[in-house]
GROMACS .gro file of C-alpha atoms in nm:
model
  268
    1MET     CA    1  -9.404  -2.135  -8.196
    2GLN     CA    2  -9.010  -2.181  -8.234
    3GLU     CA    3  -8.806  -1.900  -8.165
    4GLN     CA    4  -8.676  -1.711  -8.477
    5THR     CA    5  -8.262  -1.658  -8.463
    6ARG     CA    6  -8.226  -1.288  -8.538
    7PRO     CA    7  -7.940  -1.253  -8.837
    8GLN     CA    8  -7.752  -1.056  -8.592
    9GLU     CA    9  -7.733  -1.390  -8.355
   10ALA     CA   10  -7.716  -1.619  -8.653
   11ASP     CA   11  -7.384  -1.412  -8.776
   12GLY     CA   12  -7.249  -1.472  -8.411
   13LYS     CA   13  -7.322  -1.851  -8.406
   14ALA     CA   14  -7.164  -1.849  -8.749
   15ASP     CA   15  -6.833  -1.657  -8.700
   16ALA     CA   16  -6.762  -1.890  -8.345
   17ALA     CA   17  -6.835  -2.214  -8.530
   18ARG     CA   18  -6.584  -2.084  -8.817
   19ARG     CA   19  -6.305  -1.998  -8.527
   20MET     CA   20  -6.376  -2.348  -8.342
   21VAL     CA   21  -6.347  -2.496  -8.714
   22LEU     CA   22  -6.030  -2.302  -8.809
   23ALA     CA   23  -5.842  -2.423  -8.426
   24ARG     CA   24  -5.931  -2.788  -8.490
   25LEU     CA   25  -5.793  -2.777  -8.878
   26ALA     CA   26  -5.477  -2.617  -8.744
   27ARG     CA   27  -5.486  -2.894  -8.476
   28VAL     CA   28  -5.519  -3.171  -8.747
   29GLU     CA   29  -5.223  -3.047  -8.901
   30ALA     CA   30  -4.996  -3.069  -8.584
   31GLU     CA   31  -5.144  -3.421  -8.467
   32HIS     CA   32  -5.127  -3.563  -8.804
   33GLY     CA   33  -4.857  -3.426  -8.905
   34VAL     CA   34  -4.982  -3.300  -9.263
   35ARG     CA   35  -5.077  -3.010  -9.475
   36ILE     CA   36  -5.460  -2.931  -9.566
   37LEU     CA   37  -5.469  -2.779  -9.852
   38TYR     CA   38  -5.851  -2.761  -9.909
   39ALA     CA   39  -6.153  -2.708  -9.671
   40ALA     CA   40  -6.516  -2.659  -9.706
   41GLU     CA   41  -6.881  -2.748  -9.621
   42GLY     CA   42  -6.989  -3.007  -9.768
   43GLY     CA   43  -7.353  -3.115  -9.637
   44SER     CA   44  -7.645  -2.932  -9.601
   45ARG     CA   45  -7.502  -2.600  -9.544
   46SER     CA   46  -7.334  -2.585  -9.926
   47TRP     CA   47  -7.651  -2.758 -10.047
   48GLY     CA   48  -7.887  -2.443  -9.901
   49TYR     CA   49  -8.129  -2.628  -9.714
   50ALA     CA   50  -7.955  -2.615  -9.316
   51ALA     CA   51  -8.185  -2.586  -9.042
   52PRO     CA   52  -8.050  -2.336  -8.742
   53ASP     CA   53  -7.916  -2.610  -8.541
   54SER     CA   54  -7.793  -2.778  -8.823
   55ASP     CA   55  -7.419  -2.978  -8.823
   56TYR     CA   56  -7.135  -2.830  -8.992
   57ASP     CA   57  -7.019  -3.115  -9.209
   58VAL     CA   58  -6.644  -2.969  -9.311
   59ARG     CA   59  -6.421  -3.186  -9.540
   60PHE     CA   60  -6.079  -3.149  -9.629
   61VAL     CA   61  -5.814  -3.236  -9.844
   62TYR     CA   62  -5.431  -3.290  -9.689
   63LEU     CA   63  -5.095  -3.418  -9.837
   64HIS     CA   64  -4.859  -3.567  -9.608
   65PRO     CA   65  -4.459  -3.512  -9.650
   66ALA     CA   66  -4.264  -3.701  -9.910
   67PRO     CA   67  -4.198  -4.044  -9.711
   68TRP     CA   68  -4.540  -4.111  -9.646
   69TYR     CA   69  -4.594  -4.197  -9.991
   70GLU     CA   70  -4.348  -4.416 -10.035
   71PHE     CA   71  -4.554  -4.693  -9.799
   72GLY     CA   72  -4.889  -4.863  -9.914
   73GLY     CA   73  -5.182  -4.962  -9.675
   74GLN     CA   74  -5.151  -4.670  -9.438
   75ARG     CA   75  -5.408  -4.483  -9.323
   76ASP     CA   76  -5.567  -4.244  -9.584
   77VAL     CA   77  -5.861  -4.036  -9.420
   78ILE     CA   78  -5.899  -3.850  -9.118
   79GLU     CA   79  -6.226  -3.885  -8.913
   80LEU     CA   80  -6.262  -3.627  -8.612
   81PRO     CA   81  -6.560  -3.725  -8.315
   82LEU     CA   82  -6.815  -3.510  -8.384
   83ALA     CA   83  -6.862  -3.263  -8.113
   84ASP     CA   84  -6.952  -2.869  -8.014
   85GLY     CA   85  -7.259  -2.952  -8.405
   86LEU     CA   86  -6.856  -2.953  -8.599
   87ASP     CA   87  -6.900  -3.329  -8.845
   88ILE     CA   88  -6.520  -3.261  -8.967
   89SER     CA   89  -6.300  -3.537  -9.138
   90GLY     CA   90  -6.087  -3.547  -9.478
   91TRP     CA   91  -5.920  -3.763  -9.750
   92GLU     CA   92  -5.548  -3.806  -9.822
   93LEU     CA   93  -5.481  -3.608 -10.116
   94ARG     CA   94  -5.408  -3.977 -10.365
   95LYS     CA   95  -5.741  -4.141 -10.245
   96ALA     CA   96  -5.905  -3.800 -10.312
   97LEU     CA   97  -5.786  -3.783 -10.649
   98ARG     CA   98  -5.822  -4.219 -10.690
   99LEU     CA   99  -6.198  -4.108 -10.590
  100THR     CA  100  -6.259  -3.829 -10.834
  101LEU     CA  101  -6.074  -4.006 -11.151
  102GLY     CA  102  -6.279  -4.324 -11.049
  103GLY     CA  103  -6.621  -4.133 -11.072
  104ASN     CA  104  -6.692  -4.023 -10.716
  105ALA     CA  105  -6.824  -3.663 -10.750
  106ALA     CA  106  -6.768  -3.553 -10.341
  107LEU     CA  107  -6.418  -3.369 -10.417
  108LEU     CA  108  -6.528  -3.175 -10.704
  109GLU     CA  109  -6.899  -3.040 -10.476
  110TRP     CA  110  -6.608  -2.947 -10.206
  111LEU     CA  111  -6.433  -2.738 -10.460
  112ALA     CA  112  -6.742  -2.550 -10.540
  113SER     CA  113  -6.864  -2.484 -10.206
  114PRO     CA  114  -6.971  -2.156 -10.122
  115GLN     CA  115  -6.831  -2.166  -9.755
  116VAL     CA  116  -6.436  -2.267  -9.786
  117TYR     CA  117  -6.228  -2.237  -9.493
  118ARG     CA  118  -5.893  -2.309  -9.627
  119GLN     CA  119  -5.689  -2.386  -9.970
  120HIS     CA  120  -5.411  -2.349 -10.096
  121ALA     CA  121  -5.462  -2.165 -10.457
  122ALA     CA  122  -5.235  -2.341 -10.638
  123ALA     CA  123  -5.286  -2.689 -10.534
  124CYS     CA  124  -5.685  -2.614 -10.600
  125ARG     CA  125  -5.581  -2.503 -10.934
  126VAL     CA  126  -5.491  -2.844 -11.033
  127LEU     CA  127  -5.804  -3.005 -10.852
  128ARG     CA  128  -6.087  -2.791 -10.978
  129GLU     CA  129  -5.897  -2.837 -11.400
  130LEU     CA  130  -6.088  -3.224 -11.357
  131GLY     CA  131  -6.407  -3.072 -11.290
  132PRO     CA  132  -6.555  -3.043 -11.640
  133GLU     CA  133  -6.380  -3.321 -11.809
  134HIS     CA  134  -6.511  -3.523 -11.529
  135PHE     CA  135  -6.905  -3.365 -11.548
  136ALA     CA  136  -6.869  -3.457 -11.938
  137GLY     CA  137  -6.850  -3.808 -11.915
  138GLU     CA  138  -7.078  -4.108 -11.773
  139ALA     CA  139  -6.876  -4.118 -11.452
  140ALA     CA  140  -7.053  -3.869 -11.263
  141TYR     CA  141  -7.358  -3.996 -11.388
  142TRP     CA  142  -7.382  -4.315 -11.162
  143HIS     CA  143  -7.169  -4.213 -10.889
  144TYR     CA  144  -7.454  -3.973 -10.791
  145LEU     CA  145  -7.649  -4.250 -10.863
  146ALA     CA  146  -7.529  -4.470 -10.642
  147VAL     CA  147  -7.569  -4.260 -10.403
  148ALA     CA  148  -7.908  -4.239 -10.431
  149ARG     CA  149  -7.944  -4.554 -10.427
  150LYS     CA  150  -7.770  -4.603 -10.084
  151ASN     CA  151  -7.956  -4.384  -9.910
  152TYR     CA  152  -8.252  -4.459 -10.068
  153ARG     CA  153  -8.203  -4.821  -9.921
  154GLY     CA  154  -8.124  -4.642  -9.579
  155ARG     CA  155  -8.463  -4.516  -9.596
  156LYS     CA  156  -8.622  -4.812  -9.668
  157LEU     CA  157  -8.522  -4.992  -9.366
  158GLU     CA  158  -8.684  -4.750  -9.097
  159GLN     CA  159  -9.032  -4.755  -9.018
  160GLN     CA  160  -9.062  -4.378  -9.034
  161LEU     CA  161  -8.935  -4.180  -9.316
  162ARG     CA  162  -8.672  -3.921  -9.158
  163LEU     CA  163  -8.724  -3.614  -9.349
  164LYS     CA  164  -8.355  -3.497  -9.359
  165LYS     CA  165  -8.249  -3.834  -9.551
  166TYR     CA  166  -8.561  -3.798  -9.782
  167LEU     CA  167  -8.364  -3.510  -9.925
  168TYR     CA  168  -8.048  -3.658  -9.922
  169VAL     CA  169  -8.229  -3.958 -10.229
  170LEU     CA  170  -8.336  -3.680 -10.367
  171ARG     CA  171  -8.057  -3.431 -10.431
  172PRO     CA  172  -7.818  -3.679 -10.555
  173LEU     CA  173  -8.069  -3.866 -10.796
  174LEU     CA  174  -8.152  -3.499 -10.954
  175ALA     CA  175  -7.776  -3.444 -10.994
  176ALA     CA  176  -7.741  -3.762 -11.231
  177HIS     CA  177  -8.064  -3.600 -11.391
  178TRP     CA  178  -7.825  -3.269 -11.418
  179VAL     CA  179  -7.520  -3.465 -11.518
  180LYS     CA  180  -7.706  -3.696 -11.808
  181ALA     CA  181  -7.867  -3.423 -11.964
  182ARG     CA  182  -7.597  -3.131 -11.992
  183ARG     CA  183  -7.288  -3.273 -11.894
  184SER     CA  184  -7.173  -3.065 -11.685
  185PRO     CA  185  -7.158  -2.950 -11.325
  186PRO     CA  186  -7.448  -2.956 -11.143
  187PRO     CA  187  -7.539  -2.636 -10.908
  188LEU     CA  188  -7.498  -2.724 -10.555
  189ALA     CA  189  -7.811  -2.555 -10.413
  190LEU     CA  190  -8.079  -2.838 -10.409
  191GLU     CA  191  -8.390  -2.569 -10.440
  192GLU     CA  192  -8.193  -2.456 -10.813
  193LEU     CA  193  -8.075  -2.752 -10.873
  194ALA     CA  194  -8.477  -2.869 -10.922
  195ALA     CA  195  -8.611  -2.557 -11.063
  196GLN     CA  196  -8.382  -2.663 -11.366
  197THR     CA  197  -8.459  -3.065 -11.360
  198LEU     CA  198  -8.799  -3.158 -11.192
  199GLY     CA  199  -9.046  -3.051 -11.521
  200ASP     CA  200  -9.344  -3.088 -11.334
  201ALA     CA  201  -9.448  -2.777 -11.117
  202GLY     CA  202  -9.658  -2.985 -10.838
  203LEU     CA  203  -9.323  -3.186 -10.757
  204ARG     CA  204  -9.150  -2.837 -10.729
  205ALA     CA  205  -9.397  -2.689 -10.475
  206GLU     CA  206  -9.364  -3.000 -10.295
  207LEU     CA  207  -9.016  -2.969 -10.235
  208ALA     CA  208  -9.033  -2.622 -10.185
  209GLY     CA  209  -9.286  -2.692  -9.930
  210LEU     CA  210  -9.010  -2.942  -9.744
  211LEU     CA  211  -8.713  -2.737  -9.808
  212ALA     CA  212  -8.870  -2.401  -9.616
  213LEU     CA  213  -8.985  -2.625  -9.319
  214LYS     CA  214  -8.606  -2.749  -9.289
  215ALA     CA  215  -8.469  -2.449  -9.352
  216ALA     CA  216  -8.694  -2.290  -9.070
  217GLY     CA  217  -8.590  -2.576  -8.826
  218ALA     CA  218  -8.984  -2.642  -8.847
  219ALA     CA  219  -8.968  -2.957  -9.001
  220PRO     CA  220  -9.007  -3.284  -8.744
  221GLU     CA  221  -8.776  -3.505  -8.810
  222TYR     CA  222  -8.982  -3.844  -8.906
  223GLY     CA  223  -9.306  -3.758  -9.090
  224PRO     CA  224  -9.479  -3.872  -9.415
  225ALA     CA  225  -9.326  -3.893  -9.736
  226THR     CA  226  -9.506  -3.588  -9.953
  227PRO     CA  227  -9.708  -3.813 -10.213
  228GLY     CA  228  -9.607  -3.665 -10.586
  229LEU     CA  229  -9.175  -3.670 -10.487
  230GLN     CA  230  -9.219  -4.020 -10.287
  231ASP     CA  231  -9.365  -4.177 -10.673
  232TYR     CA  232  -9.100  -3.970 -10.869
  233ILE     CA  233  -8.793  -4.126 -10.648
  234ASP     CA  234  -8.923  -4.487 -10.618
  235SER     CA  235  -8.966  -4.502 -10.961
  236ALA     CA  236  -8.640  -4.312 -11.074
  237MET     CA  237  -8.493  -4.582 -10.804
  238GLN     CA  238  -8.654  -4.872 -10.978
  239ALA     CA  239  -8.505  -4.746 -11.308
  240TYR     CA  240  -8.206  -4.733 -11.161
  241GLU     CA  241  -8.200  -5.135 -11.025
  242ALA     CA  242  -8.322  -5.259 -11.379
  243ALA     CA  243  -8.031  -5.051 -11.574
  244ALA     CA  244  -7.700  -5.232 -11.693
  245ARG     CA  245  -7.426  -4.979 -11.490
  246PRO     CA  246  -7.084  -4.993 -11.626
  247ARG     CA  247  -6.812  -5.094 -11.426
  248ARG     CA  248  -6.593  -4.833 -11.321
  249HIS     CA  249  -6.238  -4.805 -11.357
  250SER     CA  250  -5.912  -4.571 -11.135
  251ASP     CA  251  -5.700  -4.421 -11.348
  252TRP     CA  252  -5.423  -4.442 -11.025
  253ALA     CA  253  -5.083  -4.389 -11.316
  254ARG     CA  254  -5.298  -4.028 -11.366
  255ALA     CA  255  -5.379  -3.989 -10.994
  256ASP     CA  256  -5.029  -4.017 -10.946
  257ALA     CA  257  -4.896  -3.776 -11.178
  258LEU     CA  258  -5.140  -3.533 -11.055
  259LEU     CA  259  -5.007  -3.574 -10.687
  260GLU     CA  260  -4.699  -3.503 -10.805
  261GLN     CA  261  -4.846  -3.195 -10.978
  262VAL     CA  262  -4.984  -3.098 -10.665
  263ARG     CA  263  -4.707  -3.142 -10.454
  264LEU     CA  264  -4.457  -2.979 -10.710
  265ALA     CA  265  -4.775  -2.661 -10.677
  266CYS     CA  266  -4.726  -2.686 -10.297
  267GLY     CA  267  -4.309  -2.712 -10.262
  268ALA     CA  268  -4.378  -3.013 -10.158
   0.00000   0.00000   0.00000
């Protein structure tokens, strides 16, 4: 029988993890000479199905001093080695803006995370204004389907099904359906998202059982797919492969204008 973590003990672990995250973010700023504008959880802990031993998937957006932007072709991501259960990586602000305007919804999900470590209020006000416009169009819909497809293809190559990856296919797939139907940001929590997008009660029950095992840390790492959800995913992915996908365009001029707006808001 798996030992249950007491609430007080869990709170202590979360506090310790938060202190480590903040210390490493401060080290990133010192070592790279950047300013972190925003940092938050961006994985299973924001999607509502973390196990007690899940990593902390910390994602951040950062700004360089003005001279950096005068030169092209420089590295625009910072990735720390996985250590102590902390998976920490960040995007440079211009990269984040260009990706977002091209359809990538990752930044907008980070901004909606329930677990925030750092944020510059004025900068985040500018970034959050992208949300409603972005989800009202087709870009986010195709982004989520592309994420589901990437994870689906990786899963198909394995001899056995890794349950964590199974959820990584299902969540972006349901998020795509939400965006298509509602033209608004999908809920972060997978359970809430499924409650409003999966019409079949049997499918919702299969998913609820899997999420309960995952959150309790009782789910095996590998196992058989639940038949209803497997059929649902396979059917959706076949439809996606047959669909004509629009070509993505990122408005770099607008991204640069937003970059300057954020820099001005930060006094940079």
